[in-house]
DNA sequence: ACCTGAACACCGTTCAAGT
DNA sequence: ACCTGAACACCGTTCAAGT
């Protein structure tokens, strides 16, 4: 005789299932099976699949460290965003769910609210903070979508998968090939697989934060 | 008696269907119905749904203006990205498809290759260009994902939907309320609905381009 | 060479019924 | 109050068959 079902247990199982098997494997039916219950039993604890995903998302956002207050807004923001990034890396399905949501969940709103607070307390006008938040977009939650996903590209411990294919690609896309070669020289190993995601994320993040600080210093206004 | 089916006709119908009814309405069965054909007829012209989406994406990317060469890399990049943005606004489903793709399609590769060329010809090292491309991410194709979608939020011609709800939200998320109020003052109209997407996009784009130029001038290297 | 029909293994969700 | 069973209206895709 198993414990009674409740919302908590449903959400926990859903997160675990998504962590293990990916978000595509998360169906109401599969989740019910995981909980040794008939599909319709779930609907007493969660209105529908959308609400299930909202709940999962709130639980993930709840894992992000609260902001550690400090005199340097830049440091506080940077630290918290990198913490969010760690959380999102633990739950690789989460960013897809965030993107698919039509309205922000309470936890996301709370996160954004406190992030706005850091900028405002750091001397940013409401106007500038508004545009800054937009400019950050999903980066606020620690992710940014790339156009190619390195994780799948030419990874593996061996060299380039097929020299013939590689050289054909290089002929057709010479500029990409040049970049891939440059990336392989320092640090990286394989074409396309030689990117350090953490480095790229921080590069863009710091570029933006630097830009924000410059605008703040000069008292920038949108003046619309 | 209708014209014979072919890949071209299938892709065109798929794009039209997604434009009209949204990407969620695009099923193989529904598309077949639109073409007055049995579902399985599609599979002679397209291997599966994944390949259908790839084809649709390539057709959309093909609508983006080629780069208009010029002496100023910044202007060339900016112009082309804003053109891409217009295309993506015409096909609002496209960004979701891009995000869902596991490997870049030929058209996207070609687009990226030529974009890299603009930076390289503008005096950027391969190293810097590499990081710059990562920092741009999906913004290269004219979109960026926001955490809240203004299009759905509190839009409409009337004022805030419900004052009681609005003030409860303001109490719970005071910083967000402050920003919304500030946004409503200049230009915007309603809480959450007062954001000018085009302005926000260009704000972030220019901030990044400025940052890139500064790094280029000082001969920045990742020095890994 | 191209299109069809029937079938398989899935979905989310409703509704009426059980305990 | 909570769980169940059967059903509905969908999916993408296979396989063998038609023309």
Short mmCIF file of C-alpha atoms (C1' of nucleotides) in Angstrom, two decimals:
data_model
loop_
_atom_site.label_atom_id
_atom_site.label_comp_id
_atom_site.label_asym_id
_atom_site.label_seq_id
_atom_site.Cartn_x
_atom_site.Cartn_y
_atom_site.Cartn_z
CA UNK A 1 0.00 0.00 0.00
CA UNK A 2 1.67 3.18 -1.21
CA UNK A 3 1.47 6.65 0.30
CA UNK A 4 -1.40 8.84 -0.69
CA UNK A 5 -0.87 11.00 -3.75
CA UNK A 6 -0.55 14.75 -3.35
CA UNK A 7 0.57 17.71 -5.39
CA UNK A 8 4.02 17.66 -3.86
CA UNK A 9 4.60 14.05 -4.74
CA UNK A 10 3.29 14.53 -8.27
CA UNK A 11 5.59 17.50 -8.91
CA UNK A 12 8.60 15.76 -7.44
CA UNK A 13 8.03 12.72 -9.62
CA UNK A 14 7.52 14.90 -12.69
CA UNK A 15 10.79 16.76 -12.14
CA UNK A 16 12.63 13.50 -11.56
CA UNK A 17 11.16 11.99 -14.71
CA UNK A 18 12.08 15.03 -16.82
CA UNK A 19 15.59 15.06 -15.34
CA UNK A 20 16.12 11.42 -16.22
CA UNK A 21 14.30 10.93 -19.49
CA UNK A 22 13.87 14.38 -20.91
CA UNK A 23 10.84 16.58 -21.21
CA UNK A 24 9.55 14.73 -24.27
CA UNK A 25 9.09 11.64 -22.17
CA UNK A 26 6.97 13.47 -19.66
CA UNK A 27 3.40 12.57 -20.47
CA UNK A 28 0.54 12.42 -18.03
CA UNK A 29 0.21 8.74 -18.74
CA UNK A 30 3.89 7.99 -18.25
CA UNK A 31 4.00 10.05 -15.07
CA UNK A 32 0.97 8.20 -13.69
CA UNK A 33 2.69 4.92 -14.46
CA UNK A 34 5.77 6.10 -12.58
CA UNK A 35 3.53 6.78 -9.57
CA UNK A 36 1.75 3.43 -9.87
CA UNK A 37 -1.55 5.09 -10.47
CA UNK A 38 -4.06 5.45 -13.26
CA UNK A 39 -3.62 8.58 -15.46
CA UNK A 40 -6.79 10.25 -14.27
CA UNK A 41 -5.67 10.12 -10.65
CA UNK A 42 -3.25 12.96 -11.40
CA UNK A 43 -6.04 15.32 -12.30
CA UNK A 44 -7.17 15.58 -8.70
CA UNK A 45 -3.87 17.24 -7.80
CA UNK A 46 -3.08 19.19 -10.93
CA UNK A 47 -5.66 20.81 -13.20
CA UNK A 48 -3.99 19.79 -16.45
CA UNK A 49 -0.60 19.36 -18.05
CA UNK A 50 -0.01 23.11 -18.35
CA UNK A 51 -0.43 23.52 -14.61
CA UNK A 52 1.84 20.58 -14.01
CA UNK A 53 4.58 22.30 -16.03
CA UNK A 54 4.01 25.56 -14.15
CA UNK A 55 4.43 23.73 -10.89
CA UNK A 56 7.61 22.03 -12.04
CA UNK A 57 8.99 25.37 -13.13
CA UNK A 58 8.25 27.04 -9.81
CA UNK A 59 9.97 24.23 -8.02
CA UNK A 60 13.08 24.68 -10.17
CA UNK A 61 13.14 28.46 -9.78
CA UNK A 62 12.88 27.89 -6.05
CA UNK A 63 16.28 26.20 -6.19
CA UNK A 64 18.03 29.40 -7.24
CA UNK A 65 19.99 31.08 -4.48
CA UNK A 66 18.42 34.27 -3.13
CA UNK A 67 20.47 37.38 -3.91
CA UNK A 68 23.29 37.90 -1.44
CA UNK A 69 23.12 41.59 -0.71
CA UNK A 70 26.25 43.61 -1.26
CA UNK A 71 27.43 47.08 -2.14
CA UNK A 72 28.29 46.17 -5.74
CA UNK A 73 25.16 45.62 -7.87
CA UNK A 74 27.25 44.11 -10.64
CA UNK A 75 28.63 41.42 -8.37
CA UNK A 76 25.22 40.62 -6.86
CA UNK A 77 23.56 40.30 -10.27
CA UNK A 78 26.39 38.30 -11.75
CA UNK A 79 26.53 35.88 -8.86
CA UNK A 80 22.81 35.22 -8.85
CA UNK A 81 22.58 34.73 -12.60
CA UNK A 82 25.43 32.25 -12.51
CA UNK A 83 23.62 30.43 -9.72
CA UNK A 84 20.49 30.31 -11.86
CA UNK A 85 22.63 28.90 -14.63
CA UNK A 86 23.80 26.07 -12.40
CA UNK A 87 20.20 25.23 -11.53
CA UNK A 88 19.16 25.25 -15.18
CA UNK A 89 22.07 22.95 -15.97
CA UNK A 90 20.78 20.50 -13.38
CA UNK A 91 17.37 20.55 -15.03
CA UNK A 92 18.11 20.71 -18.72
CA UNK A 93 14.49 20.57 -19.71
CA UNK A 94 13.61 23.71 -17.75
CA UNK A 95 14.55 26.32 -20.33
CA UNK A 96 12.23 24.76 -22.88
CA UNK A 97 9.40 24.86 -20.40
CA UNK A 98 10.10 28.50 -19.57
CA UNK A 99 9.97 29.38 -23.26
CA UNK A 100 6.72 27.55 -23.74
CA UNK A 101 4.93 29.26 -20.88
CA UNK A 102 2.47 31.90 -21.98
CA UNK A 103 2.34 33.72 -18.64
CA UNK A 104 5.08 33.96 -16.00
CA UNK A 105 4.57 31.89 -12.87
CA UNK A 106 4.62 33.41 -9.36
CA UNK A 107 8.11 32.12 -8.68
CA UNK A 108 9.45 33.68 -11.88
CA UNK A 109 7.73 36.98 -11.04
CA UNK A 110 9.27 36.90 -7.57
CA UNK A 111 12.68 36.22 -9.07
CA UNK A 112 12.35 39.09 -11.52
CA UNK A 113 11.05 41.41 -8.83
CA UNK A 114 14.03 40.81 -6.61
CA UNK A 115 16.41 41.16 -9.57
CA UNK A 116 14.89 44.52 -10.43
CA UNK A 117 15.46 45.48 -6.81
CA UNK A 118 19.18 44.85 -7.15
CA UNK A 119 19.44 47.21 -10.13
CA UNK A 120 17.28 49.90 -8.50
CA UNK A 121 19.26 49.73 -5.28
CA UNK A 122 22.42 49.91 -7.37
CA UNK A 123 21.45 53.32 -8.65
CA UNK A 124 19.62 52.48 -11.86
CA UNK A 125 16.61 54.59 -12.76
CA UNK A 126 13.30 52.76 -13.27
CA UNK A 127 13.54 53.68 -16.95
CA UNK A 128 17.00 52.24 -17.46
CA UNK A 129 16.23 49.19 -15.32
CA UNK A 130 13.24 48.46 -17.52
CA UNK A 131 15.30 48.36 -20.69
CA UNK A 132 18.11 46.51 -18.97
CA UNK A 133 15.72 43.76 -17.91
CA UNK A 134 14.49 43.42 -21.47
CA UNK A 135 18.03 43.35 -22.81
CA UNK A 136 18.90 40.54 -20.46
CA UNK A 137 15.86 38.51 -21.44
CA UNK A 138 16.30 34.85 -20.70
CA UNK A 139 19.88 35.44 -19.62
CA UNK A 140 18.41 36.59 -16.32
CA UNK A 141 17.52 32.99 -15.64
CA UNK A 142 20.91 31.75 -16.69
CA UNK A 143 20.39 30.58 -20.23
CA UNK A 144 20.64 31.91 -23.73
CA UNK A 145 19.69 30.10 -26.80
CA UNK A 146 22.41 29.25 -29.21
CA UNK A 147 21.80 28.67 -32.88
CA UNK A 148 23.82 25.49 -32.95
CA UNK A 149 23.95 23.16 -30.02
CA UNK A 150 27.52 22.17 -29.39
CA UNK A 151 26.52 19.35 -27.12
CA UNK A 152 25.38 17.29 -30.05
CA UNK A 153 27.51 18.54 -32.93
CA UNK A 154 30.81 16.76 -33.47
CA UNK A 155 31.44 15.71 -29.91
CA UNK A 156 33.09 12.52 -28.79
CA UNK A 157 36.60 11.63 -27.83
CA UNK A 158 37.74 10.83 -31.39
CA UNK A 159 38.79 13.40 -33.96
CA UNK A 160 36.44 14.92 -36.55
CA UNK A 161 33.86 12.27 -37.45
CA UNK A 162 34.60 12.12 -41.17
CA UNK A 163 37.39 14.09 -42.89
CA UNK A 164 35.64 13.99 -46.27
CA UNK A 165 32.43 15.43 -44.87
CA UNK A 166 34.37 17.95 -42.83
CA UNK A 167 36.25 19.27 -45.85
CA UNK A 168 33.08 19.48 -47.91
CA UNK A 169 31.50 21.53 -45.14
CA UNK A 170 34.60 23.69 -44.94
CA UNK A 171 34.36 24.44 -48.65
CA UNK A 172 30.72 25.36 -48.44
CA UNK A 173 30.95 27.34 -45.21
CA UNK A 174 34.55 28.64 -45.18
CA UNK A 175 33.97 31.28 -42.51
CA UNK A 176 32.46 28.80 -40.10
CA UNK A 177 35.34 26.44 -40.73
CA UNK A 178 37.82 29.20 -40.00
CA UNK A 179 36.15 29.94 -36.67
CA UNK A 180 35.96 26.30 -35.75
CA UNK A 181 39.66 25.93 -36.46
CA UNK A 182 40.47 28.97 -34.30
CA UNK A 183 38.33 27.62 -31.47
CA UNK A 184 40.04 24.25 -31.73
CA UNK A 185 43.46 25.87 -31.36
CA UNK A 186 42.84 27.32 -27.94
CA UNK A 187 41.26 25.03 -25.41
CA UNK A 188 38.75 23.19 -27.54
CA UNK A 189 39.37 19.89 -29.18
CA UNK A 190 37.00 19.06 -32.02
CA UNK A 191 35.36 21.12 -34.71
CA UNK A 192 32.16 22.49 -33.27
CA UNK A 193 32.73 20.76 -29.98
CA UNK A 194 35.50 23.07 -28.87
CA UNK A 195 33.33 25.77 -27.33
CA UNK A 196 33.40 26.43 -23.63
CA UNK A 197 29.77 27.20 -22.85
CA UNK A 198 30.55 28.70 -19.48
CA UNK A 199 33.13 31.03 -21.02
CA UNK A 200 30.73 32.13 -23.77
CA UNK A 201 27.96 32.74 -21.28
CA UNK A 202 30.12 34.89 -19.03
CA UNK A 203 31.60 36.73 -22.00
CA UNK A 204 28.18 37.89 -23.13
CA UNK A 205 26.97 38.51 -19.59
CA UNK A 206 29.95 40.71 -18.73
CA UNK A 207 29.66 42.58 -22.02
CA UNK A 208 26.08 43.44 -21.16
CA UNK A 209 26.79 44.33 -17.53
CA UNK A 210 29.63 46.60 -18.66
CA UNK A 211 27.28 48.30 -21.08
CA UNK A 212 24.67 48.77 -18.37
CA UNK A 213 27.18 50.30 -15.98
CA UNK A 214 28.32 52.73 -18.66
CA UNK A 215 24.75 53.87 -19.30
CA UNK A 216 24.07 54.22 -15.59
CA UNK A 217 27.18 56.35 -15.07
CA UNK A 218 26.22 58.76 -17.79
CA UNK A 219 22.61 59.00 -16.57
CA UNK A 220 21.18 57.54 -19.77
CA UNK A 221 17.46 58.01 -20.46
CA UNK A 222 15.30 56.55 -23.16
CA UNK A 223 13.77 60.02 -23.58
CA UNK A 224 10.80 58.83 -25.51
CA UNK B 1 -8.30 17.16 -60.58
CA UNK B 2 -5.63 18.91 -58.55
CA UNK B 3 -1.98 19.44 -59.41
CA UNK B 4 0.48 16.74 -58.49
CA UNK B 5 2.00 16.97 -55.05
CA UNK B 6 5.64 17.89 -54.68
CA UNK B 7 8.01 19.02 -51.96
CA UNK B 8 7.62 22.65 -52.91
CA UNK B 9 3.85 22.52 -52.63
CA UNK B 10 4.00 20.66 -49.34
CA UNK B 11 6.39 23.18 -47.80
CA UNK B 12 4.42 26.15 -49.07
CA UNK B 13 1.20 24.77 -47.60
CA UNK B 14 2.92 23.99 -44.31
CA UNK B 15 4.25 27.54 -43.97
CA UNK B 16 0.84 28.98 -44.84
CA UNK B 17 -0.86 26.74 -42.31
CA UNK B 18 1.60 27.68 -39.56
CA UNK B 19 1.26 31.37 -40.42
CA UNK B 20 -2.51 31.21 -40.15
CA UNK B 21 -3.20 28.75 -37.37
CA UNK B 22 0.01 28.56 -35.42
CA UNK B 23 2.63 25.87 -35.19
CA UNK B 24 0.57 23.78 -32.79
CA UNK B 25 -2.04 23.28 -35.49
CA UNK B 26 0.54 21.95 -37.89
CA UNK B 27 0.13 18.19 -37.85
CA UNK B 28 0.86 15.86 -40.72
CA UNK B 29 -2.78 14.90 -40.76
CA UNK B 30 -4.07 18.44 -40.78
CA UNK B 31 -1.58 19.44 -43.47
CA UNK B 32 -2.62 16.50 -45.63
CA UNK B 33 -6.22 17.55 -45.24
CA UNK B 34 -5.33 21.07 -46.34
CA UNK B 35 -3.79 19.56 -49.47
CA UNK B 36 -6.77 17.29 -50.10
CA UNK B 37 -4.69 14.21 -49.73
CA UNK B 38 -4.36 11.29 -47.38
CA UNK B 39 -1.74 11.76 -44.57
CA UNK B 40 0.62 9.13 -45.94
CA UNK B 41 0.88 10.91 -49.29
CA UNK B 42 3.11 13.51 -47.63
CA UNK B 43 5.74 10.95 -46.78
CA UNK B 44 6.78 10.57 -50.40
CA UNK B 45 7.98 14.20 -50.41
CA UNK B 46 9.22 14.63 -46.90
CA UNK B 47 10.86 11.93 -44.81
CA UNK B 48 9.07 12.80 -41.58
CA UNK B 49 7.82 15.73 -39.57
CA UNK B 50 11.30 16.77 -38.49
CA UNK B 51 12.37 17.13 -42.11
CA UNK B 52 9.21 19.04 -42.86
CA UNK B 53 10.10 21.56 -40.14
CA UNK B 54 13.65 21.81 -41.46
CA UNK B 55 12.32 22.59 -44.92
CA UNK B 56 9.94 25.23 -43.59
CA UNK B 57 12.78 26.82 -41.68
CA UNK B 58 15.05 26.96 -44.71
CA UNK B 59 12.30 28.59 -46.71
CA UNK B 60 11.86 31.26 -44.04
CA UNK B 61 15.59 31.93 -43.69
CA UNK B 62 15.68 32.31 -47.46
CA UNK B 63 13.42 35.33 -47.13
CA UNK B 64 16.07 37.28 -45.21
CA UNK B 65 17.81 39.94 -47.29
CA UNK B 66 21.40 39.11 -48.23
CA UNK B 67 23.95 41.39 -46.59
CA UNK B 68 24.35 44.68 -48.43
CA UNK B 69 28.09 45.18 -48.47
CA UNK B 70 29.41 48.42 -47.07
CA UNK B 71 32.47 49.88 -45.37
CA UNK B 72 30.84 49.93 -41.92
CA UNK B 73 30.52 46.40 -40.45
CA UNK B 74 28.24 47.71 -37.72
CA UNK B 75 25.75 49.08 -40.19
CA UNK B 76 25.79 45.95 -42.34
CA UNK B 77 25.22 43.64 -39.37
CA UNK B 78 22.57 45.84 -37.85
CA UNK B 79 20.64 46.17 -41.08
CA UNK B 80 20.64 42.47 -41.81
CA UNK B 81 19.61 41.45 -38.32
CA UNK B 82 16.72 43.90 -38.40
CA UNK B 83 15.71 42.40 -41.75
CA UNK B 84 15.79 38.96 -40.19
CA UNK B 85 13.61 40.30 -37.42
CA UNK B 86 11.01 41.46 -39.91
CA UNK B 87 10.95 38.01 -41.48
CA UNK B 88 10.57 36.31 -38.12
CA UNK B 89 7.71 38.66 -37.30
CA UNK B 90 5.96 37.56 -40.48
CA UNK B 91 6.34 33.93 -39.41
CA UNK B 92 5.77 34.01 -35.68
CA UNK B 93 6.11 30.26 -35.34
CA UNK B 94 9.62 30.22 -36.78
CA UNK B 95 11.59 31.02 -33.66
CA UNK B 96 10.07 28.09 -31.84
CA UNK B 97 11.06 25.80 -34.67
CA UNK B 98 14.61 27.16 -34.67
CA UNK B 99 14.90 26.48 -30.97
CA UNK B 100 13.61 22.95 -31.35
CA UNK B 101 16.03 21.99 -34.10
CA UNK B 102 18.85 19.76 -32.95
CA UNK B 103 21.16 20.54 -35.85
CA UNK B 104 21.36 23.72 -37.93
CA UNK B 105 19.92 23.52 -41.42
CA UNK B 106 21.94 24.43 -44.53
CA UNK B 107 20.19 27.78 -44.90
CA UNK B 108 20.98 28.70 -41.30
CA UNK B 109 24.60 27.63 -41.77
CA UNK B 110 24.81 29.78 -44.89
CA UNK B 111 23.34 32.70 -43.03
CA UNK B 112 25.79 32.33 -40.16
CA UNK B 113 28.70 31.91 -42.55
CA UNK B 114 27.97 35.16 -44.33
CA UNK B 115 27.41 36.95 -41.04
CA UNK B 116 30.79 35.77 -39.81
CA UNK B 117 32.22 37.16 -43.04
CA UNK B 118 30.91 40.63 -42.24
CA UNK B 119 32.69 40.64 -38.87
CA UNK B 120 35.92 39.23 -40.27
CA UNK B 121 35.94 41.75 -43.12
CA UNK B 122 35.24 44.44 -40.56
CA UNK B 123 38.53 43.77 -38.84
CA UNK B 124 37.52 41.23 -36.19
CA UNK B 125 39.93 38.43 -35.38
CA UNK B 126 38.64 34.88 -35.76
CA UNK B 127 38.89 34.53 -32.00
CA UNK B 128 36.84 37.62 -31.21
CA UNK B 129 34.33 36.83 -33.97
CA UNK B 130 33.79 33.42 -32.45
CA UNK B 131 32.82 34.80 -29.07
CA UNK B 132 30.82 37.59 -30.65
CA UNK B 133 28.73 35.08 -32.56
CA UNK B 134 28.04 33.17 -29.37
CA UNK B 135 27.15 36.35 -27.52
CA UNK B 136 24.64 37.25 -30.21
CA UNK B 137 23.02 33.84 -30.11
CA UNK B 138 19.50 33.87 -31.43
CA UNK B 139 19.64 37.62 -31.81
CA UNK B 140 21.56 36.97 -35.03
CA UNK B 141 18.30 35.72 -36.48
CA UNK B 142 16.34 38.65 -35.18
CA UNK B 143 14.76 37.31 -32.05
CA UNK B 144 15.45 37.08 -28.36
CA UNK B 145 13.37 35.33 -25.87
CA UNK B 146 11.70 37.41 -23.26
CA UNK B 147 10.65 36.03 -19.91
CA UNK B 148 7.20 37.56 -20.10
CA UNK B 149 5.38 37.88 -23.36
CA UNK B 150 3.91 41.34 -23.58
CA UNK B 151 1.69 40.37 -26.49
CA UNK B 152 -0.58 38.43 -24.20
CA UNK B 153 -0.16 40.12 -20.83
CA UNK B 154 -2.50 42.98 -20.08
CA UNK B 155 -3.12 44.08 -23.66
CA UNK B 156 -6.38 45.37 -25.04
CA UNK B 157 -7.79 48.82 -25.57
CA UNK B 158 -9.24 49.17 -22.09
CA UNK B 159 -7.28 50.10 -18.99
CA UNK B 160 -5.83 47.55 -16.55
CA UNK B 161 -8.13 44.53 -16.55
CA UNK B 162 -9.00 44.60 -12.86
CA UNK B 163 -7.82 47.26 -10.40
CA UNK B 164 -8.16 44.94 -7.42
CA UNK B 165 -5.99 42.29 -9.02
CA UNK B 166 -3.55 44.92 -10.22
CA UNK B 167 -3.05 46.36 -6.75
CA UNK B 168 -2.64 42.91 -5.23
CA UNK B 169 0.07 42.19 -7.79
CA UNK B 170 1.66 45.55 -7.09
CA UNK B 171 1.84 44.73 -3.40
CA UNK B 172 3.38 41.36 -4.00
CA UNK B 173 5.79 42.47 -6.74
CA UNK B 174 6.45 46.13 -5.96
CA UNK B 175 9.53 46.43 -8.15
CA UNK B 176 7.77 45.07 -11.19
CA UNK B 177 4.87 47.43 -10.55
CA UNK B 178 7.24 50.38 -10.36
CA UNK B 179 8.77 49.47 -13.71
CA UNK B 180 5.42 48.94 -15.32
CA UNK B 181 4.32 52.36 -14.10
CA UNK B 182 7.47 53.97 -15.48
CA UNK B 183 6.98 52.24 -18.83
CA UNK B 184 3.37 53.38 -18.95
CA UNK B 185 4.42 57.01 -18.46
CA UNK B 186 6.49 57.25 -21.58
CA UNK B 187 4.98 55.89 -24.72
CA UNK B 188 3.31 52.76 -23.40
CA UNK B 189 -0.29 52.57 -22.32
CA UNK B 190 -1.12 49.63 -20.10
CA UNK B 191 0.72 47.81 -17.37
CA UNK B 192 2.84 45.15 -19.02
CA UNK B 193 1.52 46.09 -22.43
CA UNK B 194 3.46 49.32 -22.65
CA UNK B 195 6.71 47.90 -24.00
CA UNK B 196 7.92 48.76 -27.46
CA UNK B 197 9.42 45.49 -28.64
CA UNK B 198 11.29 47.08 -31.51
CA UNK B 199 12.88 49.61 -29.16
CA UNK B 200 13.90 46.93 -26.69
CA UNK B 201 15.38 44.79 -29.42
CA UNK B 202 17.45 47.62 -30.86
CA UNK B 203 18.50 48.75 -27.39
CA UNK B 204 20.04 45.38 -26.62
CA UNK B 205 21.42 44.96 -30.13
CA UNK B 206 23.19 48.32 -30.07
CA UNK B 207 24.53 47.70 -26.59
CA UNK B 208 26.13 44.50 -27.84
CA UNK B 209 27.44 45.99 -31.07
CA UNK B 210 28.97 48.86 -29.09
CA UNK B 211 30.66 46.37 -26.81
CA UNK B 212 32.00 44.40 -29.76
CA UNK B 213 33.44 47.51 -31.37
CA UNK B 214 35.18 48.47 -28.16
CA UNK B 215 36.79 45.03 -27.89
CA UNK B 216 37.82 45.12 -31.54
CA UNK B 217 39.46 48.53 -31.15
CA UNK B 218 41.54 47.43 -28.21
CA UNK B 219 42.57 44.20 -29.91
CA UNK B 220 40.89 41.98 -27.32
CA UNK B 221 41.89 38.32 -27.16
CA UNK B 222 40.41 35.51 -25.16
CA UNK B 223 43.97 34.44 -24.36
CA UNK B 224 43.04 31.02 -23.18
"C1'" DA C 1 6.24 6.43 -59.26
"C1'" DC C 2 2.92 7.99 -56.56
"C1'" DC C 3 -1.11 7.60 -53.62
"C1'" DT C 4 -4.25 4.85 -50.37
"C1'" DG C 5 -6.34 2.13 -46.16
"C1'" DA C 6 -5.94 -0.04 -42.27
"C1'" DA C 7 -3.47 -0.52 -38.31
"C1'" DC C 8 -0.20 0.35 -34.22
"C1'" DA C 9 1.28 2.65 -30.37
"C1'" DC C 10 0.85 6.56 -28.50
"C1'" DC C 11 -1.32 11.49 -26.64
"C1'" DG C 12 -4.54 14.84 -23.16
"C1'" DT C 13 -8.83 14.95 -21.29
"C1'" DT C 14 -14.28 14.13 -20.40
"C1'" DC C 15 -17.58 11.83 -18.05
"C1'" DA C 16 -19.91 8.59 -15.25
"C1'" DA C 17 -19.00 5.33 -12.03
"C1'" DG C 18 -16.93 3.11 -8.13
"C1'" DT C 19 -15.15 2.93 -3.02
"C1'" DA D 1 -12.61 12.80 -1.06
"C1'" DC D 2 -10.09 10.32 -3.89
"C1'" DC D 3 -9.29 6.92 -7.45
"C1'" DT D 4 -10.88 4.09 -11.65
"C1'" DG D 5 -12.48 2.47 -16.56
"C1'" DA D 6 -14.03 3.26 -20.68
"C1'" DA D 7 -14.29 6.35 -24.19
"C1'" DC D 8 -13.34 10.42 -27.47
"C1'" DA D 9 -10.72 12.88 -30.50
"C1'" DC D 10 -6.53 13.37 -31.63
"C1'" DC D 11 -1.09 12.30 -32.85
"C1'" DG D 12 3.30 10.31 -36.12
"C1'" DT D 13 4.39 6.54 -38.61
"C1'" DT D 14 4.68 1.28 -40.50
"C1'" DC D 15 3.39 -1.81 -43.80
"C1'" DA D 16 1.11 -3.97 -47.52
"C1'" DA D 17 -1.71 -2.89 -51.08
"C1'" DG D 18 -3.60 -0.44 -54.94
"C1'" DT D 19 -3.28 2.27 -59.63
#
